[in-house]
Coordinates of C-alpha atoms in Angstrom, one line a residue:
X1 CA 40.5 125.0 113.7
X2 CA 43.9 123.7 113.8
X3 CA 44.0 119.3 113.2
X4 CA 44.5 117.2 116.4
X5 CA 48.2 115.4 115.6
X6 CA 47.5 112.2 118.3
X7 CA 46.5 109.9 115.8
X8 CA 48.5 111.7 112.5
X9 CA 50.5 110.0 111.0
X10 CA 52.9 110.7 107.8
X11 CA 54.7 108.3 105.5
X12 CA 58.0 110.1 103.8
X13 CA 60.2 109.0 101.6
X14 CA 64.0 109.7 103.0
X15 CA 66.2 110.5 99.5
X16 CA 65.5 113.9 97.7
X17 CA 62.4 114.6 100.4
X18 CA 63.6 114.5 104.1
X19 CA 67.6 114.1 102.5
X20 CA 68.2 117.0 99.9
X21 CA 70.0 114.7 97.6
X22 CA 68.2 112.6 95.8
X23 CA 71.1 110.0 94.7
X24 CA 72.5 107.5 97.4
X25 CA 75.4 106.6 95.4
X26 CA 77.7 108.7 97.6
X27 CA 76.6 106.9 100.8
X28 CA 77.5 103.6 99.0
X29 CA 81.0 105.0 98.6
X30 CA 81.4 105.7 102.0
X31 CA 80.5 102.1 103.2
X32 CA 82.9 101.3 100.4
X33 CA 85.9 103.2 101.8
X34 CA 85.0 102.8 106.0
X35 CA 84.2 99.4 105.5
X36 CA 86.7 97.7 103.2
X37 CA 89.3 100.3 101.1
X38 CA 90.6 102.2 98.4
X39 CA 90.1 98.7 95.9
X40 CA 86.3 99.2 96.6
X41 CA 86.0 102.6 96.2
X42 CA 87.8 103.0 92.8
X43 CA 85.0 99.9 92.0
X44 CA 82.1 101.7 93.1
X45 CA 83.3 104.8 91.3
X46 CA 84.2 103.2 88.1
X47 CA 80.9 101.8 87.7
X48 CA 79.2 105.2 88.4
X49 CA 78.3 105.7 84.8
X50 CA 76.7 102.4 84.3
X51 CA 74.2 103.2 87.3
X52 CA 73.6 106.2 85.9
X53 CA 72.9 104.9 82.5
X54 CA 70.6 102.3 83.9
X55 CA 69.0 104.8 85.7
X56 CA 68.5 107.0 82.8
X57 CA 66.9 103.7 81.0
X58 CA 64.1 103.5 83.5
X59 CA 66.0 100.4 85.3
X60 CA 66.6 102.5 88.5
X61 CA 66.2 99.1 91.0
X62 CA 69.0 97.8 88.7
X63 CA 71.6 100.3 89.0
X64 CA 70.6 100.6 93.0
X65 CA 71.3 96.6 93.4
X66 CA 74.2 96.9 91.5
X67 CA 75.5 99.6 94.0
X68 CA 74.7 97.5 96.7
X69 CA 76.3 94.9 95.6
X70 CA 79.6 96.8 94.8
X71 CA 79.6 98.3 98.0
X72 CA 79.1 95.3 100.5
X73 CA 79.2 91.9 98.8
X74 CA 82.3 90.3 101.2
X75 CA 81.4 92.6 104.2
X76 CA 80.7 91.4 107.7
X77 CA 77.5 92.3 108.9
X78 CA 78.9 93.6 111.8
X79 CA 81.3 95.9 109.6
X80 CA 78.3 97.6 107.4
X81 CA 76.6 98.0 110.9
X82 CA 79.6 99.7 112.5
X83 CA 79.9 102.1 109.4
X84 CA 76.2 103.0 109.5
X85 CA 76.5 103.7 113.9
X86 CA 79.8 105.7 113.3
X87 CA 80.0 107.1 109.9
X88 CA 77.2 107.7 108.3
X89 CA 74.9 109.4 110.7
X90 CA 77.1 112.8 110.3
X91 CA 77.0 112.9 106.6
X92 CA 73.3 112.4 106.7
X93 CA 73.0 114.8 109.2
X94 CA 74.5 117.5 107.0
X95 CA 72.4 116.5 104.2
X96 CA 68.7 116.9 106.0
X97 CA 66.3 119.4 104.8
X98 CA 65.1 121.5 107.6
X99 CA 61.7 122.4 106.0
X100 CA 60.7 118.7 105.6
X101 CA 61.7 118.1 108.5
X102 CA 59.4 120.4 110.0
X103 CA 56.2 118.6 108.4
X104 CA 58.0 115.5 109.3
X105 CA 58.1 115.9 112.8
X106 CA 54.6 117.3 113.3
X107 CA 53.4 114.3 113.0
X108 CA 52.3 111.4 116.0
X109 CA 53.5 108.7 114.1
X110 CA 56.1 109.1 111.5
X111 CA 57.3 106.8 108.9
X112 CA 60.2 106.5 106.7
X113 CA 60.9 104.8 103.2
X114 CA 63.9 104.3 101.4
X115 CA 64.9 101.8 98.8
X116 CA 68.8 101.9 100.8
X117 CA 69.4 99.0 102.7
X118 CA 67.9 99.2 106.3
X119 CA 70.5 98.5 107.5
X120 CA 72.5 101.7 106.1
X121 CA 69.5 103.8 107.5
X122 CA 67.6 102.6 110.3
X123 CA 70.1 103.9 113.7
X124 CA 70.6 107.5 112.0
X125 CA 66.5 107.5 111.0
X126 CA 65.2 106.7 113.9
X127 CA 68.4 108.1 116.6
X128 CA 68.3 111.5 115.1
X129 CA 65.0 112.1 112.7
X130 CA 63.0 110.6 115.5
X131 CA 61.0 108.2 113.1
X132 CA 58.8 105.4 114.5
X133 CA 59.3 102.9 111.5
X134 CA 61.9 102.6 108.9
X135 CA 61.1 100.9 105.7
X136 CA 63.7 99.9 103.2
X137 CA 65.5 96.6 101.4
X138 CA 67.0 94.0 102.9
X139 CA 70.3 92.2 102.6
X140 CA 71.4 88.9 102.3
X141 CA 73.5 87.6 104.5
X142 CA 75.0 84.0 104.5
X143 CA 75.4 81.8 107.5
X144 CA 78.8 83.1 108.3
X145 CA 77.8 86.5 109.0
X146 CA 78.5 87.8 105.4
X147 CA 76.6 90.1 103.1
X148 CA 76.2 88.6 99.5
X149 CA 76.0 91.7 97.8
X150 CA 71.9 91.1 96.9
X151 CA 68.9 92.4 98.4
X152 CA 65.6 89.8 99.5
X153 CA 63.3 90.9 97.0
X154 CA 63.1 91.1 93.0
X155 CA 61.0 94.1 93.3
X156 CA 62.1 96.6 95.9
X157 CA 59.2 98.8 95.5
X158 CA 56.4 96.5 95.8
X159 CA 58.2 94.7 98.6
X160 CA 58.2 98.3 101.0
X161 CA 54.8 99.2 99.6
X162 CA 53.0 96.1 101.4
X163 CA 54.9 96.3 104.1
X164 CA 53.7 100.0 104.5
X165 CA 50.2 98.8 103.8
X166 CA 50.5 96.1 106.3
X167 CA 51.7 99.1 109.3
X168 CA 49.0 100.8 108.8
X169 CA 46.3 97.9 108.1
X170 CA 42.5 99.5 107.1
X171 CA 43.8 103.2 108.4
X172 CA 45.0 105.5 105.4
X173 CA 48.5 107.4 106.7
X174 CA 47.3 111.3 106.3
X175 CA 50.4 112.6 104.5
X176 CA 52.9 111.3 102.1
X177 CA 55.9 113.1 101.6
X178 CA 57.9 112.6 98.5
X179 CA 60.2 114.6 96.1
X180 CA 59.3 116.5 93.0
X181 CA 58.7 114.0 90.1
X182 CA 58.3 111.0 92.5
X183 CA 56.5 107.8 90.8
X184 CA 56.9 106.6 94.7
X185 CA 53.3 103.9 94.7
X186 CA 53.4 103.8 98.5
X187 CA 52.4 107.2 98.5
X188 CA 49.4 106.2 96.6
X189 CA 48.5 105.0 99.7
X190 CA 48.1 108.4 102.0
X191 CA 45.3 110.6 102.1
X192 CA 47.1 113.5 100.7
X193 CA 50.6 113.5 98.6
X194 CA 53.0 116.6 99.4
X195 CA 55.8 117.3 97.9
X196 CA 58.6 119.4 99.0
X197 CA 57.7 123.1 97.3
X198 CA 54.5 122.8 98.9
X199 CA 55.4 121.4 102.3
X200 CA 55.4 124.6 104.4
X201 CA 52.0 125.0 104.4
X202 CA 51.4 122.1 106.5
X203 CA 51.6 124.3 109.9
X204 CA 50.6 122.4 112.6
X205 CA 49.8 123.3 115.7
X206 CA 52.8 121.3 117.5
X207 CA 55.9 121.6 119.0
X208 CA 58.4 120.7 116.2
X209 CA 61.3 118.6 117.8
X210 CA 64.9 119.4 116.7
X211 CA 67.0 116.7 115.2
X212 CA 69.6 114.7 117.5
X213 CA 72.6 116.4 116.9
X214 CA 75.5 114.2 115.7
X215 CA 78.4 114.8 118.8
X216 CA 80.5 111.6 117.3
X217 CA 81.3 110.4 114.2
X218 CA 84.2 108.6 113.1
X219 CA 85.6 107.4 109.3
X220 CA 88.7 109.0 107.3
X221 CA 86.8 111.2 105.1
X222 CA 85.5 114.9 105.4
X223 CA 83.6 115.3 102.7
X224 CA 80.7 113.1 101.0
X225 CA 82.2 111.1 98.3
X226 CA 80.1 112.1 95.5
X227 CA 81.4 110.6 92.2
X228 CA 83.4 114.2 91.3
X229 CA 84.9 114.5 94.9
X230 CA 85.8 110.7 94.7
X231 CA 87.4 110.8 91.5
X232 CA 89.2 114.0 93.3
X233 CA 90.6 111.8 96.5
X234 CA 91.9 109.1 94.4
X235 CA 93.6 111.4 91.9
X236 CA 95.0 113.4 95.6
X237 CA 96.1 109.9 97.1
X238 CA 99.1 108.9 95.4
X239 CA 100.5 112.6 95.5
X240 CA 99.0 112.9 99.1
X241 CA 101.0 110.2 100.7
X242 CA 104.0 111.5 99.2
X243 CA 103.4 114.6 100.5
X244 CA 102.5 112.9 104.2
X245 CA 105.8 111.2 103.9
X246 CA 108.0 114.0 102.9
X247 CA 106.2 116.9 105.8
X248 CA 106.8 114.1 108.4
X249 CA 110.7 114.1 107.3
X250 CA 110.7 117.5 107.4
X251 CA 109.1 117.8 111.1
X252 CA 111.4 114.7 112.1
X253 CA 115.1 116.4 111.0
X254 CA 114.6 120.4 111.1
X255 CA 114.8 122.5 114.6
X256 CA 111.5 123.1 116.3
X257 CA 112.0 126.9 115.2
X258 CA 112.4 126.1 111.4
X259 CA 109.0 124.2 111.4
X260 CA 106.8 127.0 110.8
X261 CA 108.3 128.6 107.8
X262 CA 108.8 125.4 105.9
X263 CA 105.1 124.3 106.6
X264 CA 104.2 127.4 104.7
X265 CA 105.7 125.6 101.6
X266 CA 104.2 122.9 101.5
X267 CA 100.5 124.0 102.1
X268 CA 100.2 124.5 105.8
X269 CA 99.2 126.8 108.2
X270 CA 99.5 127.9 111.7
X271 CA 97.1 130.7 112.9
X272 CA 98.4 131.8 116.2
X273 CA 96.2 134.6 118.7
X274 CA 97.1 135.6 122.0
X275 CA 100.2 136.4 123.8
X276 CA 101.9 132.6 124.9
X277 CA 104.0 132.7 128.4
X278 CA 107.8 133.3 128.1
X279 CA 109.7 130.3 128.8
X280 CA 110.2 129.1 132.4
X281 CA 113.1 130.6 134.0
X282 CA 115.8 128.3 135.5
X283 CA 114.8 126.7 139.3
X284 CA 111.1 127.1 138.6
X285 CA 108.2 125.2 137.7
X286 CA 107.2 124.7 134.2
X287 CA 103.5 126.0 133.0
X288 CA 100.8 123.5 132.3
X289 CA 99.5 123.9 128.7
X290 CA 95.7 122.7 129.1
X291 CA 94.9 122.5 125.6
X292 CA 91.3 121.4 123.7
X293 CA 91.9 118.3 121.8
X294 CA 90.8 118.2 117.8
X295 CA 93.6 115.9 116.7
X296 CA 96.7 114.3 118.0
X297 CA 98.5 117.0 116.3
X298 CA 97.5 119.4 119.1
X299 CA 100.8 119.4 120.9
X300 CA 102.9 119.3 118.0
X301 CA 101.6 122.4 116.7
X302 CA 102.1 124.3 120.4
X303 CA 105.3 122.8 120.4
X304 CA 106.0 124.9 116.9
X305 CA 104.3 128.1 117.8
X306 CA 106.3 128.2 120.9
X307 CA 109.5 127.2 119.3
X308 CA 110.9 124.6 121.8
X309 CA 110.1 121.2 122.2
X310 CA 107.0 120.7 124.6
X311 CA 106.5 117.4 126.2
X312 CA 102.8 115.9 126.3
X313 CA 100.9 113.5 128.1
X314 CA 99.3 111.2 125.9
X315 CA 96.9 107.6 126.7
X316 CA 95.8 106.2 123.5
X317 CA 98.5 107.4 120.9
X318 CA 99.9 104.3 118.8
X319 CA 103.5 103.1 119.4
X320 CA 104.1 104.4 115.2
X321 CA 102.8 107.7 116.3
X322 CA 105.0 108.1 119.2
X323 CA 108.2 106.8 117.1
X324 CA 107.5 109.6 114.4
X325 CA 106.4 112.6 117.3
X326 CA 109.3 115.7 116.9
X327 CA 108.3 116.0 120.8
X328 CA 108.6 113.8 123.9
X329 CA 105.6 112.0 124.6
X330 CA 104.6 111.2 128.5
X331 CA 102.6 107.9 128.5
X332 CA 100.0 108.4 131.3
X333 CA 98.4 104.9 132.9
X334 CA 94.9 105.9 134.1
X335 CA 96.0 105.2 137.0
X336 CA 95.5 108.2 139.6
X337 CA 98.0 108.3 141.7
X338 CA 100.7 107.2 139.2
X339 CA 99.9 109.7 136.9
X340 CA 99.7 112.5 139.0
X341 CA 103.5 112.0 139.6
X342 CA 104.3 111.3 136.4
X343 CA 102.8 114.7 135.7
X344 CA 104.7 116.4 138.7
X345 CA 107.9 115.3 137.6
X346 CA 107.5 116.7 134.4
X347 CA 106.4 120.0 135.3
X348 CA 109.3 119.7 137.6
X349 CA 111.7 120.1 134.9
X350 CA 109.7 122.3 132.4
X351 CA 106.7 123.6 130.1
X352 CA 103.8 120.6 129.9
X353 CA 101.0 119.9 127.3
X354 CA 97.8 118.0 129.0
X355 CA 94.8 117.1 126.7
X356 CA 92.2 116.4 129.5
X357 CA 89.3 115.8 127.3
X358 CA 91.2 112.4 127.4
X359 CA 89.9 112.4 123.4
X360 CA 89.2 114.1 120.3
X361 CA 86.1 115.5 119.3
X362 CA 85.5 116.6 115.6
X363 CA 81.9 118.2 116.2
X364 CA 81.9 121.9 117.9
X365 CA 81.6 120.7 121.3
X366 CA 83.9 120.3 124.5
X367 CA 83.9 117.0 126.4
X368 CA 84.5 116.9 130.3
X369 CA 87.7 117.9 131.4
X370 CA 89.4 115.4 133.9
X371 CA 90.5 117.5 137.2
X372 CA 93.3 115.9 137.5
X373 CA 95.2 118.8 136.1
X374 CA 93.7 121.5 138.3
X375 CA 95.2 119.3 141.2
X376 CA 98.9 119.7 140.4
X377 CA 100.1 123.0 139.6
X378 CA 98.6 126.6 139.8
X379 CA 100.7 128.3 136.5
X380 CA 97.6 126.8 133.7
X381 CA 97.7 128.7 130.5
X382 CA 94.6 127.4 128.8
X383 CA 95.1 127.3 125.2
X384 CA 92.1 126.7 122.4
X385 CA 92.9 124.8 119.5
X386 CA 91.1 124.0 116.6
X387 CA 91.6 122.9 112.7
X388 CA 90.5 122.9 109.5
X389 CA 91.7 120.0 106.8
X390 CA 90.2 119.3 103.2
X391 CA 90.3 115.6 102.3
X392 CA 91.0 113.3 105.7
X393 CA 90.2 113.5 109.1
X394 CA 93.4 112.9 111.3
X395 CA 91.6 110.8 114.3
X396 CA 89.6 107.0 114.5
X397 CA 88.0 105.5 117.2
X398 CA 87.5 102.6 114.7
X399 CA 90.7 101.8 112.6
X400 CA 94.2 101.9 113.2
X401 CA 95.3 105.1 115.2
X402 CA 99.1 104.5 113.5
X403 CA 97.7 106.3 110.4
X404 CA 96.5 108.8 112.1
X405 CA 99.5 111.6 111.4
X406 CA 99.5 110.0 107.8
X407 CA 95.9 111.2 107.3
X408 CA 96.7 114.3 108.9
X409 CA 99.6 115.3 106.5
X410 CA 98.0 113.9 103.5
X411 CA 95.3 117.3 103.5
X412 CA 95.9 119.6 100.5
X413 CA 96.3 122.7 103.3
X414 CA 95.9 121.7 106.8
X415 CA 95.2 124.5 108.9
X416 CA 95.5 125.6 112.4
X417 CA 94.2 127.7 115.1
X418 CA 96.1 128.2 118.3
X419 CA 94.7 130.6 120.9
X420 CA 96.5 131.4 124.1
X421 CA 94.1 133.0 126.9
X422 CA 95.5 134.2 129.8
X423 CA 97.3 132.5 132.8
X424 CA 95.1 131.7 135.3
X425 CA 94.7 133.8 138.3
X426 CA 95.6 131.9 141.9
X427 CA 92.7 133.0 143.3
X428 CA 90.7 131.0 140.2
X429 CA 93.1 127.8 141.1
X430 CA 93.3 124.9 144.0
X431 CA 95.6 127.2 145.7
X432 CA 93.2 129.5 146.6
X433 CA 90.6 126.6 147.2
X434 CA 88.6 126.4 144.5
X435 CA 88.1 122.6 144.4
X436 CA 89.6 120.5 141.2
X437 CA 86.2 120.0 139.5
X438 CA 85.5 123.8 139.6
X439 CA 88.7 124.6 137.7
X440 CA 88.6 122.6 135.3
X441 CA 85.0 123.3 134.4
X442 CA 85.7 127.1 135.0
X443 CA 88.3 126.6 132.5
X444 CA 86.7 124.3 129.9
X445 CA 83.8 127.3 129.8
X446 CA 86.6 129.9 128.8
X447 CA 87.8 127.5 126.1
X448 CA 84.3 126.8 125.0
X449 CA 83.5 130.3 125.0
X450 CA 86.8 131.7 122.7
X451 CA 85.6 128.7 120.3
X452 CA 82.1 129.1 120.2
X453 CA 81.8 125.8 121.1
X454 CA 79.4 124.2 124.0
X455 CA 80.3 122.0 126.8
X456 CA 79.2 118.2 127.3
X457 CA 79.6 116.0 130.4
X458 CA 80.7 113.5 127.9
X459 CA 83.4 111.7 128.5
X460 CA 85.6 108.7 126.4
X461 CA 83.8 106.1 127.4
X462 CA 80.4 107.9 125.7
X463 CA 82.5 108.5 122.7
X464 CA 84.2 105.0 122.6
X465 CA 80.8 103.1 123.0
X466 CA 78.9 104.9 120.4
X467 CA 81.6 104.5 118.1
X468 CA 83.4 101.4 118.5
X469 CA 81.1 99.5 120.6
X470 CA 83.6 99.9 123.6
X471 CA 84.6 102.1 126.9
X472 CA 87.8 103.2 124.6
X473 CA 89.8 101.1 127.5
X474 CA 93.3 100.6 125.6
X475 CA 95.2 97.1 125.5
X476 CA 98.5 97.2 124.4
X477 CA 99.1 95.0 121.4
X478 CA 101.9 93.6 119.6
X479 CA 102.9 95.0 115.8
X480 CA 102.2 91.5 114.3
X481 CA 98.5 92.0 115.9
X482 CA 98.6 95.7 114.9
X483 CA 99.7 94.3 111.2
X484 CA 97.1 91.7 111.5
X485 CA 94.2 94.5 112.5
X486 CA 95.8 96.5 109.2
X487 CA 95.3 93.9 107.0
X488 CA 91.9 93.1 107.9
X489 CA 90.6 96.7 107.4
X490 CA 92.2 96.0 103.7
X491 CA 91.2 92.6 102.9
X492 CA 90.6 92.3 99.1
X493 CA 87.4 92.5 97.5
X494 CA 87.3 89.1 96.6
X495 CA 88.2 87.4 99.6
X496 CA 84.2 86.7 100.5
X497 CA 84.4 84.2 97.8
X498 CA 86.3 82.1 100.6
X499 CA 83.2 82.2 102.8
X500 CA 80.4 82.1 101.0

């Protein structure tokens, strides 16, 4: 008969059982990099062996709290907090272990331990594993809003096993789920003790949820900075920038038409399908360019394959970004009416790039398309684009958008995929009555579609608020404030000393 789940419950550790890797060290290096910079990182790295000596001397809780407090010591609260909401969920994500998760979730009440900082853990834990409680170490954090760099208790263990023994009072949890070779003692305290080889043949008879996929995510890095692939970005960063500086000279001084062949040799490429539209003929209207939106590079790249400078419409671009662009950039307002004529004009004199997403997204997935587009013209040449880079990711909600082509160009081979579909039929545009919001979600399908991705109703507000904490609403600042922003996402290690 199969066992009733509404009163089940399961206690499971998160490292090495519900995470595949066992080791959190490369989670620490990300709040190290997101939160403060390269100084901390090349710290946290350089101290890698001594964890893992300690660690191989039975002193685990010592390397951990030595970890922690390389990676935050200095940092504002509200800093780690912002890394764990918009960085860490997606790494996590990609490191979750589909069978435990299984056993996991077929449970009523589900519990999670984790000798990380709760902080690091609980939004991705509980957002996306769908876990009741989280359970891990604290931090300190002094008066003015700063973590010390040490954790509330002595004895980490002993301090999450009786606070797992006070959840669940005089009622044993049913399951505890650990990895292979766990010494875990709050597992002592379930019914049963499973470990991962054996976890499959807990089949219960429930629906098994599906893990909340991760749409957003921000931070600078692709991959998960173990201590080999962070010992591989700092050795790339010097020669990385210097190649950033010298493919941005290159784009800056040579004709549109050059730009493709010379990318080749210096580790780019431009993967064009489709047949693109001949250029406008003199006395008529230029074609609209609605183009999916993966980086700001977007237009830049259609700009190339077509061989003629393309002018684009761009909202949240930094003034640094616009300075170094090889093509016209058309500053839209977000207000309607203005930029509507803004548009017109444009198209009135030539070949446009719109964006309507209004921003990026990294994940497989399409945001809303503003209709604005559909509203102006009926010559639309959709046009899928999509990248692949190594190192960096080329976009931020959270740091300074002026790096953002820096990033870009410092990836090892940076490659793109440019797909031009068909012109749109009249009878599929305005002109033939279709209203605005069925074109552009007619054509946002048929981009989705040729990228296998899926379409969203989410807009830039969704994506701004999860990330940033903000509708993504853009305020025109100064440089010195830009400078000032800068410095503070670089501020030495040391500088908590000042607060404390």
């Amino acid at each position: 008969m199969a066992k009733t789940l509404k009163d089940s419950s399961v206690v499971s550790e998160l490292e090495g059982t519900l995470l595949k890797d066992p080791d959190p060290f490369s989670y620490f290096m990300l709040v190290a990099f997101e939160a403060s910079g390269l100084i901390r990182f090349a710290l946290l790295l350089t101290a890698w062996p001594v964890i893992c000596l300690l660690d191989l001397m039975g002193f685990g809780e010592a390397g951990l709290k030595l970890m922690i407090f390389i990676a935050v010591a200095g940092l504002p609260e509200t800093e780690i907090q912002s890394v764990a909401r918009a960085v860490l969920p997606k790494f996590y994500m990609d490191d979750v272990d589909m069978e435990a998760w299984k056993v996991f979730s077929s449970f009523d009440k589900r519990v999670v331990v984790t000798k990380t900082p709760t902080i690091m853990v609980e939004r991705f834990v509980k957002e996306h594993l769908r876990a009741d409680e989280v359970i891990g170490s604290e931090l300190l954090v002094n008066r003015f809003g700063y973590a010390t760099g040490f954790v509330r208790d002595d004895n980490i263990g002993l301090r999450i096993y009786e606070r797992v023994a006070k959840i669940f009072g005089d009622q044993q949890p049913e399951v505890g789920l650990g990895r292979p070779g766990s010494a875990s003692s709050v597992l002592s305290l379930c019914k049963e003790q499973t470990q991962a080889p054996s976890m499959t043949s807990h089949n219960h008879d429930h629906q098994v949820l599906r893990p909340l996929p991760v749409i957003f995510h921000d931070g600078r890095l692709v991959k998960r900075p173990t201590a080999s692939t962070g010992l591989l970005i700092l050795l790339w960063m010097p020669l990385g920038i210097l190649l950033a500086i010298l493919r941005i000279l290159v784009g800056i001084t040579l004709p549109m038409r050059a730009i493709p062949y010379t990318s080749r040799l210096f580790g780019g490429k431009v993967v064009v399908k489709g047949k693109p539209p001949p250029r406008p003929s003199a006395g008529n209207a230029g074609v609209l360019f609605v183009c999916t939106h993966r980086t700001l590079m977007d237009p830049v790249v259609l700009s190339t394959v077509l061989g003629r400078r393309i002018p684009a419409v761009t909202y949240s671009i930094s003034r640094l970004s616009e300075i170094l662009s090889p093509i016209p950039t058309v500053r839209l307002t977000r207000i309607r009416h203005v930029d509507a004529d803004k548009i017109k004009t444009e198209l009135s004199k030539g070949d446009l790039a719109v964006c309507p997403e209004g921003t990026t997204c990294r994940e497989p997935f399409l945001l809303r398309f503003s209709a604005l587009f559909a509203e102006l013209t009926d010559r639309i040449v959709p046009v899928a684009m999509n990248y692949r880079v190594g190192f960096f990711h080329a976009t931020t909600a959270r740091g300074w958008k002026g790096l953002d082509p820096i990033f870009f160009f410092m990836n090892p081979r940076p490659v793109y995929e440019v797909t031009f579909l068909n012109q749109l039929p009249v009878d599929a545009t305005c002109t033939a009555g279709k209203s605005p919001h069925d074109v552009a979600n007619y054509v946002q399908r048929i981009l989705a579609a040729t990228l296998g991705f899926e379409c969203t109703n989410f807009t830039r507000k969704d994506k701004y608020r999860v990330l940033a904490g903000n509708d993504g609403t853009v305020s025109y600042i100064s440089c010195a404030d830009q400078i000032k922003k800068l410095m503070r996402n670089i501020k030495p290690f040391f500088h908590w000393w000042e607060k404390l």
